[in-house]
mmCIF file with all atom_site columns, C-alpha atoms in Angstrom:
data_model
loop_
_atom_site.group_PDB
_atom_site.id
_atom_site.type_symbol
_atom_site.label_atom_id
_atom_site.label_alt_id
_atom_site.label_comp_id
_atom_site.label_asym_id
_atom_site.label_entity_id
_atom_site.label_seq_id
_atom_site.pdbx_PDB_ins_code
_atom_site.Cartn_x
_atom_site.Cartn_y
_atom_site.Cartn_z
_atom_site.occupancy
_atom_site.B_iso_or_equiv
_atom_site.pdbx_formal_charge
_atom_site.auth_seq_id
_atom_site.auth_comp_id
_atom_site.auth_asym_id
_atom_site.auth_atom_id
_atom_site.pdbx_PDB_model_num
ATOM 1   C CA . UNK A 1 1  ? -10.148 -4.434  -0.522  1.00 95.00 ? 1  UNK A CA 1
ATOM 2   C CA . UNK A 1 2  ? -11.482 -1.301  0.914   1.00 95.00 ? 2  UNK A CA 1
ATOM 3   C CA . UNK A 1 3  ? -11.603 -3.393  4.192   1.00 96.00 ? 3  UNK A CA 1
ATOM 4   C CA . UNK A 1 4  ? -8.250  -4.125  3.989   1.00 96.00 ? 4  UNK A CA 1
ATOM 5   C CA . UNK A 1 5  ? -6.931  -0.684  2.756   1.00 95.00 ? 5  UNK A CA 1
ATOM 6   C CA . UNK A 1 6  ? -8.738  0.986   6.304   1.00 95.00 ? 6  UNK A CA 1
ATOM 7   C CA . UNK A 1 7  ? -7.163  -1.648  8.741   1.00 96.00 ? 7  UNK A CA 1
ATOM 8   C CA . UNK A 1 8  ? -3.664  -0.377  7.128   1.00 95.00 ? 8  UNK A CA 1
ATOM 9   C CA . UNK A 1 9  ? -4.748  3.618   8.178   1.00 95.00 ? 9  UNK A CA 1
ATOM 10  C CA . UNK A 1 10 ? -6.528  2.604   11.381  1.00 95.00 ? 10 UNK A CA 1
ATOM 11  C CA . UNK A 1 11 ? -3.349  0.463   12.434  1.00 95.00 ? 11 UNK A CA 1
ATOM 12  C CA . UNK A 1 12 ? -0.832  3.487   11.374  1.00 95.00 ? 12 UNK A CA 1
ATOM 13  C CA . UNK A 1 13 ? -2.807  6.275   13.431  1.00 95.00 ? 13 UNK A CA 1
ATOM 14  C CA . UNK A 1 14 ? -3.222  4.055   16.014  1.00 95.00 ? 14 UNK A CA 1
ATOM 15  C CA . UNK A 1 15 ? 1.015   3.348   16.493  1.00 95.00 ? 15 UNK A CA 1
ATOM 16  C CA . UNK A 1 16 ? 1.046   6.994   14.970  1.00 94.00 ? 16 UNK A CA 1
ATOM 17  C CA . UNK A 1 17 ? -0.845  8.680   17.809  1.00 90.00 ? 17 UNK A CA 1
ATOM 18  C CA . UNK A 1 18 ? 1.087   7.342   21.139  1.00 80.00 ? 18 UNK A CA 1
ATOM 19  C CA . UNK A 1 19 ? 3.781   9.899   21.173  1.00 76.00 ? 19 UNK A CA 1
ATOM 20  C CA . UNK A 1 20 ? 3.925   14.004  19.336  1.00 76.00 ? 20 UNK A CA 1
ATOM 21  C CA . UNK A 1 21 ? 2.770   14.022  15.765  1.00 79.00 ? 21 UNK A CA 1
ATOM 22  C CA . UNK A 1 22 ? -0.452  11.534  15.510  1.00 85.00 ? 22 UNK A CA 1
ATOM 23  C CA . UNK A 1 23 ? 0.325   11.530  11.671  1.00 90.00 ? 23 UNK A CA 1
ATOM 24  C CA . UNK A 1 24 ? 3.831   10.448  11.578  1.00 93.00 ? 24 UNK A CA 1
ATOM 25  C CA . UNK A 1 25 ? 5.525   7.332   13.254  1.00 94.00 ? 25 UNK A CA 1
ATOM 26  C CA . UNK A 1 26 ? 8.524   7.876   15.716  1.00 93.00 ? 26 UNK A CA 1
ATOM 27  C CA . UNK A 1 27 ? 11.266  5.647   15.961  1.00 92.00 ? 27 UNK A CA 1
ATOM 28  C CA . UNK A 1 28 ? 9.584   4.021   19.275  1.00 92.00 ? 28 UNK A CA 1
ATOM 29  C CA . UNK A 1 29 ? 6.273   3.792   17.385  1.00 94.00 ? 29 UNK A CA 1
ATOM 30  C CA . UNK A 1 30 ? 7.820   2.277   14.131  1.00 94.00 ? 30 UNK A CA 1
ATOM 31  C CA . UNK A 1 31 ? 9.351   -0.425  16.420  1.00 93.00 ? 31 UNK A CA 1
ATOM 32  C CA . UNK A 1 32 ? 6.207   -1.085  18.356  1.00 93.00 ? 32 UNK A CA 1
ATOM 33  C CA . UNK A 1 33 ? 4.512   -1.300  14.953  1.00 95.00 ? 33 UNK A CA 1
ATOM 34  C CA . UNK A 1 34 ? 6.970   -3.107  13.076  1.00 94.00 ? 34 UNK A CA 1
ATOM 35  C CA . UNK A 1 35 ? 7.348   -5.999  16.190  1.00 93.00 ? 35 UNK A CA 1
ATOM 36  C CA . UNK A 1 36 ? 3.355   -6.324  16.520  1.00 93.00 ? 36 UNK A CA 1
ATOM 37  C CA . UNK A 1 37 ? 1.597   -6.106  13.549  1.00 95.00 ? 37 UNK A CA 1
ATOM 38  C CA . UNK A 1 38 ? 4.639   -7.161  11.017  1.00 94.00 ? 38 UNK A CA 1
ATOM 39  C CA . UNK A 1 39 ? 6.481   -10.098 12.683  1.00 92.00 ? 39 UNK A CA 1
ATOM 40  C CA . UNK A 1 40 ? 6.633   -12.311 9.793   1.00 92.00 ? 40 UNK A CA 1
ATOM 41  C CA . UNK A 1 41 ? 6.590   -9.765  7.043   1.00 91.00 ? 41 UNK A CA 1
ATOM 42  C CA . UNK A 1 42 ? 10.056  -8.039  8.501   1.00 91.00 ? 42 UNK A CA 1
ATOM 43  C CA . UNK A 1 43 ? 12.932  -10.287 9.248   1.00 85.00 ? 43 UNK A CA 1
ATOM 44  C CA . UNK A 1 44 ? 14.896  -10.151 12.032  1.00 84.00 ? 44 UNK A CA 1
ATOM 45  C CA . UNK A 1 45 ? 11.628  -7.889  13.166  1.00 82.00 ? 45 UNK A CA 1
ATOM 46  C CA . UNK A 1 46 ? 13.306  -8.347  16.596  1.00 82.00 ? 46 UNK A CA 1
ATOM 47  C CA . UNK A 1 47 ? 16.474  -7.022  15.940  1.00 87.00 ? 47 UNK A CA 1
ATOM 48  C CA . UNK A 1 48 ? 16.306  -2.923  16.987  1.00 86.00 ? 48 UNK A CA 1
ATOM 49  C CA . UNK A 1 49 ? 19.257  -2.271  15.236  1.00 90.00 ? 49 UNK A CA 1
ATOM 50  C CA . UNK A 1 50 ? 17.214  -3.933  11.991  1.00 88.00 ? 50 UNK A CA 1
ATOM 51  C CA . UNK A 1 51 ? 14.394  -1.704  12.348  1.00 88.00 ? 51 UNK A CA 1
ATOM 52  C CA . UNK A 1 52 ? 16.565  1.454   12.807  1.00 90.00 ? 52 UNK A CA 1
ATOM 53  C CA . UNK A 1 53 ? 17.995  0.345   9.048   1.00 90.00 ? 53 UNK A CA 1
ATOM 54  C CA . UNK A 1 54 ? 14.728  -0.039  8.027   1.00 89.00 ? 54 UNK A CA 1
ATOM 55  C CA . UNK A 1 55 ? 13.397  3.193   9.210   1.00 90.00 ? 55 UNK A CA 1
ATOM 56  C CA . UNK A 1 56 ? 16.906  4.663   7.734   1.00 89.00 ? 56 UNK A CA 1
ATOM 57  C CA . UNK A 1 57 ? 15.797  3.612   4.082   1.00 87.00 ? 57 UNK A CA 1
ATOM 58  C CA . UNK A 1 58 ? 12.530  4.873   4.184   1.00 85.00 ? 58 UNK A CA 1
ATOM 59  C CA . UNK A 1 59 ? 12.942  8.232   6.031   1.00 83.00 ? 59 UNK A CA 1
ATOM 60  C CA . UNK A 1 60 ? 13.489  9.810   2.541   1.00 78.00 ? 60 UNK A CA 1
ATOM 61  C CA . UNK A 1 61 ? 13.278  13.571  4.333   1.00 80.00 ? 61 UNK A CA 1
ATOM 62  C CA . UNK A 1 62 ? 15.436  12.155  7.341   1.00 82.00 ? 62 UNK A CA 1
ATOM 63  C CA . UNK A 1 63 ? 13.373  13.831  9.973   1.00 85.00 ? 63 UNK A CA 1
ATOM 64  C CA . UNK A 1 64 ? 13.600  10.903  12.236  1.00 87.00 ? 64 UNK A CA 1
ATOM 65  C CA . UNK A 1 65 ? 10.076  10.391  11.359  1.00 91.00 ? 65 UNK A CA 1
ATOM 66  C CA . UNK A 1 66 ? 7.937   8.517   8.771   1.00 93.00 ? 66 UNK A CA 1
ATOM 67  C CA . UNK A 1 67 ? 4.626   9.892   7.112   1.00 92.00 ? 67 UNK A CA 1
ATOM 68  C CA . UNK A 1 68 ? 2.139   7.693   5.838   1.00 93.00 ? 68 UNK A CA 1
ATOM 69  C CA . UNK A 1 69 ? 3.294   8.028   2.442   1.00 91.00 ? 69 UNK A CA 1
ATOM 70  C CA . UNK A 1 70 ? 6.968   6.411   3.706   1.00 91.00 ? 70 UNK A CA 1
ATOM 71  C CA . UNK A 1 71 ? 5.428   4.150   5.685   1.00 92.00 ? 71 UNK A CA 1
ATOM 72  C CA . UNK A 1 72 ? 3.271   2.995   2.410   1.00 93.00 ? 72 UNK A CA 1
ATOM 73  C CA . UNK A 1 73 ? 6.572   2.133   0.544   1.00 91.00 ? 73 UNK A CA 1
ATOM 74  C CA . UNK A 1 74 ? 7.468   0.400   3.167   1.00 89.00 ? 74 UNK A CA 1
ATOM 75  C CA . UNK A 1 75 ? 4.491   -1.966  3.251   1.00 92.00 ? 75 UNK A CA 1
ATOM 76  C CA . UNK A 1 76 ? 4.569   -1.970  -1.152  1.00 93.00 ? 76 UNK A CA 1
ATOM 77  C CA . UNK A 1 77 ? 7.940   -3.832  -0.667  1.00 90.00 ? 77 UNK A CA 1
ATOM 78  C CA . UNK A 1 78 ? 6.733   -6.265  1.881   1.00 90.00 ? 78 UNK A CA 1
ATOM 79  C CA . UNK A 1 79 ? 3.260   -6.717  -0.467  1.00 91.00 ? 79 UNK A CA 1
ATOM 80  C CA . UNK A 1 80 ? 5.915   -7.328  -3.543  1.00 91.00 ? 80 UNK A CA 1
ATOM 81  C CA . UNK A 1 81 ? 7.669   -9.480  -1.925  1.00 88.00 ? 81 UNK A CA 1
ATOM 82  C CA . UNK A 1 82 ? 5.013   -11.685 -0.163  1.00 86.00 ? 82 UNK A CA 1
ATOM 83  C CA . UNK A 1 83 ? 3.396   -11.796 -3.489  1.00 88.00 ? 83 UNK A CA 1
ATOM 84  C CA . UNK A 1 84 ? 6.457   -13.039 -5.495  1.00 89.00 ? 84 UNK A CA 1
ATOM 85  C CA . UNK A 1 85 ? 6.582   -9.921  -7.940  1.00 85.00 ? 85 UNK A CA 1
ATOM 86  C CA . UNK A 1 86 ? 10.101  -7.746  -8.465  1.00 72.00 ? 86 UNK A CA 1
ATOM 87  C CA . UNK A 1 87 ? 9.932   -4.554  -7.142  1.00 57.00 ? 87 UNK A CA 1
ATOM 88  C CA . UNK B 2 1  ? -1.726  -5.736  9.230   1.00 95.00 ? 1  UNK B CA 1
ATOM 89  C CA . UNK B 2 2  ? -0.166  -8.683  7.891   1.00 95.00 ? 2  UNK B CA 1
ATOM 90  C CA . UNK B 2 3  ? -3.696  -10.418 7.000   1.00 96.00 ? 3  UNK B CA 1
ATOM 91  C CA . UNK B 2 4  ? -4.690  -6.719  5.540   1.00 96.00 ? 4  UNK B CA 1
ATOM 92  C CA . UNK B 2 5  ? -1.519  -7.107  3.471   1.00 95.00 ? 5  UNK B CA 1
ATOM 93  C CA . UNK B 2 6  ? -2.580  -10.883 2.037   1.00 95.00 ? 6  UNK B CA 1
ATOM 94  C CA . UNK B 2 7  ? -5.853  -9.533  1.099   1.00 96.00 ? 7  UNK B CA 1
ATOM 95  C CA . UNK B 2 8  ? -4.942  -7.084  -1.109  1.00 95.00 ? 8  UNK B CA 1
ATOM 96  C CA . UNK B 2 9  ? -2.027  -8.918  -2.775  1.00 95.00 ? 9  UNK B CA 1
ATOM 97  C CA . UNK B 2 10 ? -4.600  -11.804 -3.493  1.00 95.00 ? 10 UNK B CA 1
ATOM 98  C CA . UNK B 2 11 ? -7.314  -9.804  -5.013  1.00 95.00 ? 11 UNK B CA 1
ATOM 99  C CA . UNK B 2 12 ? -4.652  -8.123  -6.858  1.00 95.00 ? 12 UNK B CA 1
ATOM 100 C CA . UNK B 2 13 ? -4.149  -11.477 -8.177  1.00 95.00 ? 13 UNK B CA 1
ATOM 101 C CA . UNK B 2 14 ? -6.663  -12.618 -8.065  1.00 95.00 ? 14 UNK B CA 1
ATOM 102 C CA . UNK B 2 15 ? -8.163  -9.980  -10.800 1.00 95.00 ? 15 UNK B CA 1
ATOM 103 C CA . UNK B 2 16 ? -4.427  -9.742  -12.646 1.00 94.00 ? 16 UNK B CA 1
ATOM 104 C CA . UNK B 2 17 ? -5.261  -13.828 -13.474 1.00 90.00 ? 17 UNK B CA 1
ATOM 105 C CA . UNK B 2 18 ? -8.129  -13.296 -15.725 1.00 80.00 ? 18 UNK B CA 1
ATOM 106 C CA . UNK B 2 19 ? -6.532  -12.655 -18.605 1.00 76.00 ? 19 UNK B CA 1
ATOM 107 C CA . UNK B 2 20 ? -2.613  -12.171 -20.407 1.00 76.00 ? 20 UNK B CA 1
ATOM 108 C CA . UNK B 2 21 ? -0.328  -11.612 -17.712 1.00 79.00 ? 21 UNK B CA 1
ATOM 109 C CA . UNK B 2 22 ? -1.105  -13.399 -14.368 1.00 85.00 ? 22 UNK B CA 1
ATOM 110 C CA . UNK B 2 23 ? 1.330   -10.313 -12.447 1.00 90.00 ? 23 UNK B CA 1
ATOM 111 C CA . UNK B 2 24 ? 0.086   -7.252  -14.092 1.00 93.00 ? 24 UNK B CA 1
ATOM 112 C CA . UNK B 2 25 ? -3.655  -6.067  -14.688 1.00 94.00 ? 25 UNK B CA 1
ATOM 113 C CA . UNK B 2 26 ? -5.403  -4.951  -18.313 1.00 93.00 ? 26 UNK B CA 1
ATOM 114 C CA . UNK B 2 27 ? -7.555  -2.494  -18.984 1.00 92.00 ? 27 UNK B CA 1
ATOM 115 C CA . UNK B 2 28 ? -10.592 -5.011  -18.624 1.00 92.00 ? 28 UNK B CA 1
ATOM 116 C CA . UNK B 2 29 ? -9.232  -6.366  -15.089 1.00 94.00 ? 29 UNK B CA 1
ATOM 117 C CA . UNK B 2 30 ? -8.439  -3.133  -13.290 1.00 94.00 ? 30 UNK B CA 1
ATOM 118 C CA . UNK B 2 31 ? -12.082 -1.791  -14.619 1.00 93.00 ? 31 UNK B CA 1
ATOM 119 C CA . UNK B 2 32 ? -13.353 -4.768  -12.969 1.00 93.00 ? 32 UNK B CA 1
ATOM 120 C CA . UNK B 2 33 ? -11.329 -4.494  -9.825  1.00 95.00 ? 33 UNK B CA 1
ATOM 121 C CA . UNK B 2 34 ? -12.362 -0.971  -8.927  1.00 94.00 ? 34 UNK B CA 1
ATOM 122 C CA . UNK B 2 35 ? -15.573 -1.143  -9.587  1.00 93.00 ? 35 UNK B CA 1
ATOM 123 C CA . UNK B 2 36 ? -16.372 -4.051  -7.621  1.00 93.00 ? 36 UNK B CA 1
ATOM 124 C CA . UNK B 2 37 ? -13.578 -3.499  -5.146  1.00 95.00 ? 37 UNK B CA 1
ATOM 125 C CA . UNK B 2 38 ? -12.706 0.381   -4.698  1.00 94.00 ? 38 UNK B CA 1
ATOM 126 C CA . UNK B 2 39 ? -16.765 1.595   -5.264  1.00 92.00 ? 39 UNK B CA 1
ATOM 127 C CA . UNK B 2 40 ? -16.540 4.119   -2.282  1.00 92.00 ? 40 UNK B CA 1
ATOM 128 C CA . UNK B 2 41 ? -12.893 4.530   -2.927  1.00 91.00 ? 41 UNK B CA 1
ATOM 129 C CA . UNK B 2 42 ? -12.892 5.991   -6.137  1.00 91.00 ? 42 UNK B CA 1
ATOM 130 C CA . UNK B 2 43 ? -14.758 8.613   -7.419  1.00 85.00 ? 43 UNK B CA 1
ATOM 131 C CA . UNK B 2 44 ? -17.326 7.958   -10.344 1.00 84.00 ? 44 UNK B CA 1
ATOM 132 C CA . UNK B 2 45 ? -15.993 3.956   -10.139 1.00 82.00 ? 45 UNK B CA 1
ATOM 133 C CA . UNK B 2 46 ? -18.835 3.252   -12.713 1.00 82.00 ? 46 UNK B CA 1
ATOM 134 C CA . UNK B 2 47 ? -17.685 5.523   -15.194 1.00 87.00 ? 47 UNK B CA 1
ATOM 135 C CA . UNK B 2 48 ? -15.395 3.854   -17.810 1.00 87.00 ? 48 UNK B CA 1
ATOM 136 C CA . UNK B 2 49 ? -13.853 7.020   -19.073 1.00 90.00 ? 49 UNK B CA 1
ATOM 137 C CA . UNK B 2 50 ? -12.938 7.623   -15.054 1.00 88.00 ? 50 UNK B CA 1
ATOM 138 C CA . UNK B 2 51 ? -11.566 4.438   -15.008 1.00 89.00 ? 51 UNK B CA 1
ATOM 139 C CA . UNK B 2 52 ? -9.534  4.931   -18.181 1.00 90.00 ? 52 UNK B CA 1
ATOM 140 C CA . UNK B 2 53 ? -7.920  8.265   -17.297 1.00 90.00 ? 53 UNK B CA 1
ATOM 141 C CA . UNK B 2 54 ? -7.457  6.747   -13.871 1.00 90.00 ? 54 UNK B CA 1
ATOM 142 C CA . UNK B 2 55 ? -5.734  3.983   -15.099 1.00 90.00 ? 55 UNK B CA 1
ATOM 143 C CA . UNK B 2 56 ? -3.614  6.470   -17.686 1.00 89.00 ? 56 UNK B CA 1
ATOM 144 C CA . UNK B 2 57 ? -2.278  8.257   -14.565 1.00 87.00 ? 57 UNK B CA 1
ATOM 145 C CA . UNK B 2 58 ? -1.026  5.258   -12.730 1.00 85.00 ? 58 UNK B CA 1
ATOM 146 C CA . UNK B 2 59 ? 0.532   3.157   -16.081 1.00 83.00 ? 59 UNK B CA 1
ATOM 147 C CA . UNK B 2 60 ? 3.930   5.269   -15.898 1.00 78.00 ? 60 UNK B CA 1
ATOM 148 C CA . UNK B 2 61 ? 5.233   2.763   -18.480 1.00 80.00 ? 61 UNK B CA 1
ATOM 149 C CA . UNK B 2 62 ? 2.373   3.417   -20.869 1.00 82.00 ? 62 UNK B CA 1
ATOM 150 C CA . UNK B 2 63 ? 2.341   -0.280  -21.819 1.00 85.00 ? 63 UNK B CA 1
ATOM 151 C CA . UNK B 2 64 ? -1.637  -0.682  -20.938 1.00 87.00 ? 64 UNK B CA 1
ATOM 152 C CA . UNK B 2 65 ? -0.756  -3.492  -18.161 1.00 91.00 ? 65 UNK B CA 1
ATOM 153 C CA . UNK B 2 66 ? -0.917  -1.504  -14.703 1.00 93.00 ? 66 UNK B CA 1
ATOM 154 C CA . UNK B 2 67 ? 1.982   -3.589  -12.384 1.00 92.00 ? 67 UNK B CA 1
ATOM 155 C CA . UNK B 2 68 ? 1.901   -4.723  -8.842  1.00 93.00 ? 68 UNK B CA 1
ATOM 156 C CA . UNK B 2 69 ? 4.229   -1.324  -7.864  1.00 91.00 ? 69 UNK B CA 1
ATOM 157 C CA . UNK B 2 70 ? 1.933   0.900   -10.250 1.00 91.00 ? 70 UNK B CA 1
ATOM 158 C CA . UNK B 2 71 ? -1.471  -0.577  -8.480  1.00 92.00 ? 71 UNK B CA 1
ATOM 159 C CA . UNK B 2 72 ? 0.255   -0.193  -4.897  1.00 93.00 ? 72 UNK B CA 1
ATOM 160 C CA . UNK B 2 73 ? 0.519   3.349   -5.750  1.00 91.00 ? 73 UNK B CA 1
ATOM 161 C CA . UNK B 2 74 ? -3.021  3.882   -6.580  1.00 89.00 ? 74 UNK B CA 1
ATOM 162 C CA . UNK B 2 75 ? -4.058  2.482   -2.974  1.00 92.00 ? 75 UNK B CA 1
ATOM 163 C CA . UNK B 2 76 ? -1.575  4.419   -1.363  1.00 93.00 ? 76 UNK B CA 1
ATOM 164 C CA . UNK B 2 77 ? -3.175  7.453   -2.463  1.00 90.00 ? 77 UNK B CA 1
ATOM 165 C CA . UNK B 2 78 ? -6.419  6.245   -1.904  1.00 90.00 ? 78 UNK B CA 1
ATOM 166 C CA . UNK B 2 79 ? -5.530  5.481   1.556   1.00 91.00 ? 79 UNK B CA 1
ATOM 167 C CA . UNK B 2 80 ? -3.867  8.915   2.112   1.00 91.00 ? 80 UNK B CA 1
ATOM 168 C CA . UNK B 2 81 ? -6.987  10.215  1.416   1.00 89.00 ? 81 UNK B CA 1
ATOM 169 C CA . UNK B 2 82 ? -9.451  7.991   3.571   1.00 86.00 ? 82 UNK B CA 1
ATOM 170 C CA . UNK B 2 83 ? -6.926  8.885   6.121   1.00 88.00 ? 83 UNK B CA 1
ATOM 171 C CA . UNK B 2 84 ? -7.211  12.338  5.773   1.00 89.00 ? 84 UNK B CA 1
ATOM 172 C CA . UNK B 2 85 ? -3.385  13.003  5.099   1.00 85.00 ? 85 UNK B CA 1
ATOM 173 C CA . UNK B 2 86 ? -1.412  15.047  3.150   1.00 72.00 ? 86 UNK B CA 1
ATOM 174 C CA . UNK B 2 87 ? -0.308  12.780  0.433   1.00 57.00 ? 87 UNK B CA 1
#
């Protein structure tokens, strides 16, 4: 698991880290992230308008960026859903 | 990510199916979890009393069974922390 859990950081500072704050995602960097590494797990992962309603919900402070700790809800609600447990 | 997703919901699952409830984990399943999954992760992971008052702070509904959502939380604070951010 601890594998697992440290691909999940390494791929968020790594989208995290193109553009001003390396510790929160940008719009831009959500996208990128959301189109590459989640194609499957997001539908209509294609769809910018999708992702902007997806970044929407989770920006809980509405700063036009997501922390970690947003992000992580995020991929909790894909992990529920892939696993067939309600949220 | 995706792949770092499945791994986690499976050994969630994986541990969850030993006993009672295939979806949530008992006392006996998350001990065995974290100690043989989470052993850099968390602190003390051979200590049973750790464990226990670990567990005690994730089980918000106090019902002994720690859920998909209350596990998820666990790793997201782990992972705040291996990431170094601000949780």
């Amino acid at each position: 698991m601890e594998a697992a859990i440290s691909t999940l950081v390494t791929q968020f500072k790594t989208f995290a880290g193109k553009d001003g704050s390396g510790s929160t995602l940008s719009r831009d960097e959500f996208h990128s992230l959301v189109t590459s590494q989640l194609p499957n797990y997001v539908k209509n992962a294609s769809d910018p308008g999708e992702i902007d309603r997806l970044m929407g919900s989770l920006d809980q402070n509405n700063d036009g960026e997501l922390t970690f700790t947003e992000f992580w809800a995020l991929v909790g609600k894909l992990a529920c859903k892939q696993a067939g447990f309600s949220h």
